[in-house]
Short mmCIF file of C-alpha atoms in Angstrom, two decimals:
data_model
loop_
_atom_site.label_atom_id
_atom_site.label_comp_id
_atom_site.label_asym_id
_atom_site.label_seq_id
_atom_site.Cartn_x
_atom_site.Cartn_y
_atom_site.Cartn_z
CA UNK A 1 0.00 0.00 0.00
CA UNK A 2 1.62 3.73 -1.13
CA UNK A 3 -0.02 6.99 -1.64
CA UNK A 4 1.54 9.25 -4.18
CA UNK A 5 2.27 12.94 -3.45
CA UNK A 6 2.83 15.86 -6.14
CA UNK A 7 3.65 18.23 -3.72
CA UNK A 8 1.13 18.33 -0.97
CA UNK A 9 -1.09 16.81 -3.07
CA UNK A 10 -2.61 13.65 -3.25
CA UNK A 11 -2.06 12.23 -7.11
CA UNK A 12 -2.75 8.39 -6.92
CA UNK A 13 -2.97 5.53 -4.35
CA UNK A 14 -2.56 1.96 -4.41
CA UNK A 15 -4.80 0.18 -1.93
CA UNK A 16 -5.45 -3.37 -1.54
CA UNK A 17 -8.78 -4.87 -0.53
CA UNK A 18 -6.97 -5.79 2.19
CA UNK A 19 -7.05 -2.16 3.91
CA UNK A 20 -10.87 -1.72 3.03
CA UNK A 21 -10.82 1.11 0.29
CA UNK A 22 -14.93 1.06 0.36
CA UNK A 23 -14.15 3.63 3.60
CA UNK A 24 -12.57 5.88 1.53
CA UNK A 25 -13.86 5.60 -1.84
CA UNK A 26 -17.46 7.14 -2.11
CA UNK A 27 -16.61 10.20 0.32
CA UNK A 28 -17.14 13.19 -1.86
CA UNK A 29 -13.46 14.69 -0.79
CA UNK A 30 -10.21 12.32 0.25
CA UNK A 31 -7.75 14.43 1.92
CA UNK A 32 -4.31 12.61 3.40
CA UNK A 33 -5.64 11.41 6.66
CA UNK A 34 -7.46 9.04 4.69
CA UNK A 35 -4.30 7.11 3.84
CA UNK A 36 -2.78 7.22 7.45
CA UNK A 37 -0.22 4.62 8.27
CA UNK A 38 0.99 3.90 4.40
CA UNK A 39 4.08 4.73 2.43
CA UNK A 40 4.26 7.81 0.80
CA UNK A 41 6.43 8.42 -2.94
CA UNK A 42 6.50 11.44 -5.24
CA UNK A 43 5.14 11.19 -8.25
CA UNK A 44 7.03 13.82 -10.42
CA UNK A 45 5.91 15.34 -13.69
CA UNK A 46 2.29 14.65 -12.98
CA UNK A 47 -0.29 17.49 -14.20
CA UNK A 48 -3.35 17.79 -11.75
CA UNK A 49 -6.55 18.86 -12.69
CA UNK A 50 -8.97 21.01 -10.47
CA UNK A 51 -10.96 22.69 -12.98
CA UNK A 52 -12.36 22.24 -16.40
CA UNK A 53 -10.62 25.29 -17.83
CA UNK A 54 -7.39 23.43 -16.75
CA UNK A 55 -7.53 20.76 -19.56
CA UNK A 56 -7.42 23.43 -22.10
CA UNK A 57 -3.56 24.47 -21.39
CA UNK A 58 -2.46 20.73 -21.71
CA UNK A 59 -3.55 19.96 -25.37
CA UNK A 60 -0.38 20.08 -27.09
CA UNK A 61 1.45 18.03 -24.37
CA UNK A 62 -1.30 15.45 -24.37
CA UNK A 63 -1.53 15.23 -28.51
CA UNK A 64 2.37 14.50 -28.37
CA UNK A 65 2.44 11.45 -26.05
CA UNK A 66 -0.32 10.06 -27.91
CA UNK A 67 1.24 10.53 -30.84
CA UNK A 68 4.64 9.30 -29.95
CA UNK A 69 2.27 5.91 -28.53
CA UNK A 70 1.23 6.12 -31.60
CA UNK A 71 3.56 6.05 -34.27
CA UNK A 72 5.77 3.89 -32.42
CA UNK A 73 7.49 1.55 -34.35
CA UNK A 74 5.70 2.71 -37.62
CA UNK A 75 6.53 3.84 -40.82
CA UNK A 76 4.68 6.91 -40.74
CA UNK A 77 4.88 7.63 -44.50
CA UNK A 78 3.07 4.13 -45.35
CA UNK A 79 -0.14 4.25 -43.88
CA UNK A 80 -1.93 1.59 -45.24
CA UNK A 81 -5.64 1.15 -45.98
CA UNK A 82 -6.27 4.73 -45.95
CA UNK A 83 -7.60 7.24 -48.34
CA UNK A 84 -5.65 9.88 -48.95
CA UNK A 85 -5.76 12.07 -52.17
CA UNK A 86 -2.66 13.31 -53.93
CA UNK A 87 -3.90 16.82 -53.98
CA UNK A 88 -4.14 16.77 -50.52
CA UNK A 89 -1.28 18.75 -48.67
CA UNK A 90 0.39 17.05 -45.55
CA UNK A 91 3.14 18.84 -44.14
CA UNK A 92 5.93 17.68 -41.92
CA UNK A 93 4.14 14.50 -42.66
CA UNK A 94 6.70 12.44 -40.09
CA UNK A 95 4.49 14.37 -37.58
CA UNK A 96 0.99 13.43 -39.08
CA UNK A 97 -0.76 9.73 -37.50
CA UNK A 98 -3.14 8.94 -40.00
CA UNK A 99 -5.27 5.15 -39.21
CA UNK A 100 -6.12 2.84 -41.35
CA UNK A 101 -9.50 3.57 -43.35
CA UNK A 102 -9.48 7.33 -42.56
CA UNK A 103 -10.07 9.46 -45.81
CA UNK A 104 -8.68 12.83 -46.19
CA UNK A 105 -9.89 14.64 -49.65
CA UNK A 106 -8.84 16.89 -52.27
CA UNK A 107 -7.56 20.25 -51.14
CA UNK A 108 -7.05 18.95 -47.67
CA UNK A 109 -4.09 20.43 -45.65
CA UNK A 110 -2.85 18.81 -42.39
CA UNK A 111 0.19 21.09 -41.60
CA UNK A 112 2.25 19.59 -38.08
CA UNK A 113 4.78 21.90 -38.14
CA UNK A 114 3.23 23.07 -34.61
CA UNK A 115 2.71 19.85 -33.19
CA UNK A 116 1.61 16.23 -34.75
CA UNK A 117 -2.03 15.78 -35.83
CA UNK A 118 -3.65 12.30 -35.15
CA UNK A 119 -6.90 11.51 -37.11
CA UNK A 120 -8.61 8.57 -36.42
CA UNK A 121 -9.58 5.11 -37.74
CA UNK A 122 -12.99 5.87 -40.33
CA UNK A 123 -12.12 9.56 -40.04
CA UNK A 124 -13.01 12.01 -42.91
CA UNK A 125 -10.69 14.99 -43.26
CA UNK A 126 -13.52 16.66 -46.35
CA UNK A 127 -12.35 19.14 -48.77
CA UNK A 128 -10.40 22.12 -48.37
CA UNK A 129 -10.39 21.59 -44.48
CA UNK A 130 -7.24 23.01 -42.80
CA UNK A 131 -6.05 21.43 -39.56
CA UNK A 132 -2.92 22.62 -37.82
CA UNK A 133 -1.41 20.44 -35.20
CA UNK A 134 -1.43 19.53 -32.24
CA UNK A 135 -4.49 18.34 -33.12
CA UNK A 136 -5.97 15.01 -32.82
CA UNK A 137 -9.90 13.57 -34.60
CA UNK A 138 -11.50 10.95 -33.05
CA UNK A 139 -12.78 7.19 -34.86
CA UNK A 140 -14.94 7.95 -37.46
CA UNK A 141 -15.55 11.87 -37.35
CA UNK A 142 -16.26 13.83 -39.99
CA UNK A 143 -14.23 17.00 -40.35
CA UNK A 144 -16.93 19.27 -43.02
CA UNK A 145 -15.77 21.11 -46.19
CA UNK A 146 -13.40 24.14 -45.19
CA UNK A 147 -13.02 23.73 -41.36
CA UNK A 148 -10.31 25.42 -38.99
CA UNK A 149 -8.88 23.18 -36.89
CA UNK A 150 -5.88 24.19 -34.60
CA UNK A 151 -4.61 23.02 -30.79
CA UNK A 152 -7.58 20.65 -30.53
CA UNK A 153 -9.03 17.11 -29.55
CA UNK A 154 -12.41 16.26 -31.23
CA UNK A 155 -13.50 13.10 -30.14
CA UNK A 156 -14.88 10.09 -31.91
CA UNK A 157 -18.29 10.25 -34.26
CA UNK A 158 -18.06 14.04 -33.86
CA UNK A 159 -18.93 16.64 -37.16
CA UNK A 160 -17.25 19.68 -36.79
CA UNK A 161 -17.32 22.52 -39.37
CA UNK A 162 -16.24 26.31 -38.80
CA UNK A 163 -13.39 27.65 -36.90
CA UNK A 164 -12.21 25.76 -33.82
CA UNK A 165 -8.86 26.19 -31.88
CA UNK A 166 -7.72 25.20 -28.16
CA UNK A 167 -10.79 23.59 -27.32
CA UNK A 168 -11.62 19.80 -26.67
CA UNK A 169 -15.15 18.19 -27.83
CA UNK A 170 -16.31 14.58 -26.38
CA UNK A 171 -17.65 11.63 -28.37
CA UNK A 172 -21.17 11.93 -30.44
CA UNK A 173 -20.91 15.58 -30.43
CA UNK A 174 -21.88 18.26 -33.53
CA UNK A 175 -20.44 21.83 -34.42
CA UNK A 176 -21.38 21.06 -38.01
CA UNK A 177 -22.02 24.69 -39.52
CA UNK A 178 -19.71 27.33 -39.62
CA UNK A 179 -18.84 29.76 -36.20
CA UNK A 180 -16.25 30.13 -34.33
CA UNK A 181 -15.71 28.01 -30.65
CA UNK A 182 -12.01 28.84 -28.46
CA UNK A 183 -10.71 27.93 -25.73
CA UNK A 184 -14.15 26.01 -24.76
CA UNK A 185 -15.16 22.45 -23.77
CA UNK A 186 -18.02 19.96 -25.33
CA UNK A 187 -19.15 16.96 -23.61
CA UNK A 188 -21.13 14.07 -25.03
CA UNK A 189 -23.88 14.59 -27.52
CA UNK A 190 -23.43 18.03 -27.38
CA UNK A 191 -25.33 19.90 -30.70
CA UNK A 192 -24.39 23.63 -31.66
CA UNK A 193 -26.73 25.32 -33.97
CA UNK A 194 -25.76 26.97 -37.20
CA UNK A 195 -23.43 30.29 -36.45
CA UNK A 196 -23.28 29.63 -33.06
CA UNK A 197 -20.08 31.32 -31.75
CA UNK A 198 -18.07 31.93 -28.46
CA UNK A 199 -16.35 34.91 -27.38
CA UNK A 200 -12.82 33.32 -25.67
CA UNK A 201 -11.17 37.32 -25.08
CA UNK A 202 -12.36 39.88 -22.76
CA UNK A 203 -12.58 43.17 -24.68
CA UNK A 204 -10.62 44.67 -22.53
CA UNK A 205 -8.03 41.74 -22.24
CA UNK A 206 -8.71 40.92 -18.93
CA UNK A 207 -8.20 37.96 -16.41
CA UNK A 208 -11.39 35.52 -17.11
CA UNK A 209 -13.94 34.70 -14.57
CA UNK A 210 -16.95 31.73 -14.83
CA UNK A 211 -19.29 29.75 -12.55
CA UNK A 212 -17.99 27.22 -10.42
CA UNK A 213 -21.08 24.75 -9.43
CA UNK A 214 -19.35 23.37 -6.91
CA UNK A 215 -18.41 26.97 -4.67
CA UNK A 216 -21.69 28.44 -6.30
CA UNK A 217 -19.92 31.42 -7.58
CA UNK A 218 -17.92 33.08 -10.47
CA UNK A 219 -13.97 32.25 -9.87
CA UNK A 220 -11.01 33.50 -12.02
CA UNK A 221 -10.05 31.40 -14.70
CA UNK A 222 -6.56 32.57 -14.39
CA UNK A 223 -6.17 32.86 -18.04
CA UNK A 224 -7.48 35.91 -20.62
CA UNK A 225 -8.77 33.10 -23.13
CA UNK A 226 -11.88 31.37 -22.05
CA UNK A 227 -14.94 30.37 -24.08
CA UNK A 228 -17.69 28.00 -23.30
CA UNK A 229 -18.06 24.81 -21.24
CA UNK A 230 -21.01 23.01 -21.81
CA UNK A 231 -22.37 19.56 -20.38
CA UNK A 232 -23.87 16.26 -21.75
CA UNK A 233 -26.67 16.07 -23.97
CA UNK A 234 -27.06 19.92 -23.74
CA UNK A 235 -27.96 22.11 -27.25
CA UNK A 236 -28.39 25.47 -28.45
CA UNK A 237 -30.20 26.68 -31.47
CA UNK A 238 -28.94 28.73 -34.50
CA UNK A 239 -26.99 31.92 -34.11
CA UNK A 240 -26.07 31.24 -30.48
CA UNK A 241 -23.90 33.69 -28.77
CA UNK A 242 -21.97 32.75 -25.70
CA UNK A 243 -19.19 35.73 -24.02
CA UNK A 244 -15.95 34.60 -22.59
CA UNK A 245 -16.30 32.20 -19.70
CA UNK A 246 -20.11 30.73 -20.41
CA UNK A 247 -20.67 27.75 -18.23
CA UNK A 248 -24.07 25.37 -19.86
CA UNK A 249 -25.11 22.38 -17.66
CA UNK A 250 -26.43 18.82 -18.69
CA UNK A 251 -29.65 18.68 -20.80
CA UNK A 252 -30.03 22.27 -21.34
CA UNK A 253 -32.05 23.49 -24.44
CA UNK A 254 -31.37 27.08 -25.41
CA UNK A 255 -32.74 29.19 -28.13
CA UNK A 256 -33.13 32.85 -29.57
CA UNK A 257 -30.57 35.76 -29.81
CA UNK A 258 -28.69 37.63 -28.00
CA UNK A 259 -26.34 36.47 -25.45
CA UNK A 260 -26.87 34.20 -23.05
CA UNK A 261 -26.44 33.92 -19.51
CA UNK A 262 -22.90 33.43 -18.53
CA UNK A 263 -24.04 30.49 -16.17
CA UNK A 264 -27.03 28.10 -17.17
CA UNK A 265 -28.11 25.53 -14.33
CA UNK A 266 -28.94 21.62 -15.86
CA UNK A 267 -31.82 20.95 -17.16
CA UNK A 268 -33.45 24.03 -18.30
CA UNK A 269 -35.09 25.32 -21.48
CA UNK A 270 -35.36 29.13 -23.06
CA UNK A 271 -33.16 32.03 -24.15
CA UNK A 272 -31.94 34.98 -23.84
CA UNK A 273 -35.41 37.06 -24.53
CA UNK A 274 -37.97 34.47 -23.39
CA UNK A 275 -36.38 33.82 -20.14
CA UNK A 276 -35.70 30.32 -18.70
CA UNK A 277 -37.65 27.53 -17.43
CA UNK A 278 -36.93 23.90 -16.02
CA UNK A 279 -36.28 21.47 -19.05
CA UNK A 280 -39.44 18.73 -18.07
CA UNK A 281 -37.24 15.45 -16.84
CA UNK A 282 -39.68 12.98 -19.23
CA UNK A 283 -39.00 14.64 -22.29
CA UNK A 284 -35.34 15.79 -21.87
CA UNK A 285 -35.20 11.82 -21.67
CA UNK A 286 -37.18 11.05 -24.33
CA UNK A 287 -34.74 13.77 -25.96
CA UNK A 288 -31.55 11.98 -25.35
CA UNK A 289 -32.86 8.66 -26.42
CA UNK A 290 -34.08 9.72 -29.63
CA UNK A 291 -30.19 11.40 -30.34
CA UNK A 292 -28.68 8.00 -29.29
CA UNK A 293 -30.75 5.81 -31.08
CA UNK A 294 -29.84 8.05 -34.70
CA UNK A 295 -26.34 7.11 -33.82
CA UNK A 296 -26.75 3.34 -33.31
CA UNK A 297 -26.11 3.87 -29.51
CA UNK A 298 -28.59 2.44 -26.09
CA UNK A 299 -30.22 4.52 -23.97
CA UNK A 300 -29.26 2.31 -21.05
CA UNK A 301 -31.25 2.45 -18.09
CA UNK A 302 -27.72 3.05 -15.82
CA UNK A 303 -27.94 6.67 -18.20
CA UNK A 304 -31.71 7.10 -17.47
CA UNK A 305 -31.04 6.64 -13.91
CA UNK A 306 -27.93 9.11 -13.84
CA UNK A 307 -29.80 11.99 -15.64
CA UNK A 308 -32.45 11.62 -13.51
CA UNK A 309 -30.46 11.87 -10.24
CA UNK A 310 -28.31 14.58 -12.06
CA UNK A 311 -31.90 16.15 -12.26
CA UNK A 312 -32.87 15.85 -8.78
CA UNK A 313 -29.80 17.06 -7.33
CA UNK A 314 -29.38 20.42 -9.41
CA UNK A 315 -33.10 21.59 -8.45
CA UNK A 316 -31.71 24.38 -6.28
CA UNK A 317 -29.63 25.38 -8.83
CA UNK A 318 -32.11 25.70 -11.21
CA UNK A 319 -34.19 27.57 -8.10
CA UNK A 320 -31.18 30.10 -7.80
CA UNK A 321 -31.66 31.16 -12.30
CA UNK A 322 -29.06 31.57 -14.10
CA UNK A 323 -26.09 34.10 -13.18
CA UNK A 324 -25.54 36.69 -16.15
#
């Protein structure tokens, strides 16, 4: 049994069954005291994560390991079984991971002379899209005719269109018209509408702040590029408009112009003109099935159960509005 330290902090922990981790393991905090009497060890090098803004500084440095996982061992300029056009442009192609039965078109330019570019098995890189690494595109996403892709991750079965740079979107999720999204953060099955776009600079170039559920209260990023970080399943209509630091919960359904609030509470439904209400439970269900099903993917009763405890324990939030 060892606990691992970076710094004062705790990073990892190796604990038999032995020493009965089912104390420990569904408190909502574990401090040191819960691993009294073990060995410690430092665990250099490790990056810790507190917020979600965090991730967004550690693209590049993630992209590279992958890559170098990667590529190891492989003959980077062979790539076989994929589709790759001759009038397509990679450069520094030693840096560029492309997986078998990925497609990248005519007029296509992958340039990795800032950092290597991964794209996925079943990818399509569609004409005239520009990517510039680090970048990486997930299993079978489909990068749309004349994206902007720079210092990103897009996850797998993803569209994404437009301009987007420094920002990470989960699996299953669409930015599939043009806009621009930096410095923000997508979770799963997220859908932006056509033209939706993020402000990620303060016009007056100042520090960042956004809403942190857990202190209930708008915190400094610590940065002057933030954008938008929105949850699971949650969607916005056409012409969206978030500012600089716009936090969206899970299962939110937003509408209209203008711009919205720069914290929106889970689960509820409206814009910026006809205010907001609570997003019913039944049909933001009935919602999220209907998206998983078009993608070949089970609503499974353990996610029909989590949404609806998700939705239970955010009603005071909801209660409190959202914080402009």
């Amino acid at each position: 049994p060892v606990v691992f330290f970076s710094g004062e902090d705790v990073a990892a922990a190796w604990v038999p069954a032995s020493h009965g981790p089912a104390g420990f393991i569904k408190d909502d905090f574990v401090d040191p005291a819960a691993f009294g009497g073990m060995s410690a060890a430092d665990l250099p090098g490790v990056i810790l994560i507190s917020r979600i803004w965090d991730m967004l500084g550690h693209i590049g440095a993630a992209i590279d390991q992958d890559f170098r996982v990667l590529s190891h061992g492989i003959n980077i300029f062979e790539r076989p079984d994929t589709q790759i056009s001759e009038r397509a442009e990679l450069v520094n192609g030693e840096r560029i991971y492309v997986a078998p039965r990925a497609e990248v078109r005519a007029g296509a330019v992958l340039d990795a002379r800032g950092g290597p570019i991964i794209v996925g098995r079943g990818a399509q890189i569609m004409e005239n899209a520009v990517i510039h690494g680090p970048a990486a595109v997930g299993d079978r996403t489909i990068v749309k005719v004349g994206a902007h892709l720079k210092s990103c991750t897009i996850g797998p079965r993803c569209k994404v269109a437009g301009e987007v740079h420094d920002s990470v979107m989960h699996s299953y999720s669409n930015k599939s018209h043009a806009g621009f999204m930096g410095n923000s953060y997508l979770g799963s099955w997220v859908n932006l509408g056509a033209h939706t776009n993020t402000s990620n600079l303060k016009n007056d170039y100042g520090e960042v702040s956004a809403f942190n559920e857990v202190l209930g209260r708008m915190e400094k990023t610590g940065g002057i590029f933030a954008g938008l970080v929105m949850a699971d399943h949650s969607k916005c209509g056409i012409d969206s408009m978030f500012n600089t630091g716009t936090v969206v919960g899970v299962s939110c359904n937003l509408f209209g112009s203008g711009y919205f609030p720069r914290y929106i509470p889970s689960f509820m439904w409206g814009g910026p003109h006809s205010g907001f209400v609570t997003y019913l439970l039944d049909k933001a269900l009935t919602v999220a099935e209907v998206v998983m099903r078009r993608r070949e993917q089970s609503f499974t009763p353990a996610m029909r159960t989590l949404l609806g405890e998700l939705h239970d324990e955010t009603e005071a939030d909801r209660a409190r509005g959202p914080v402009r």
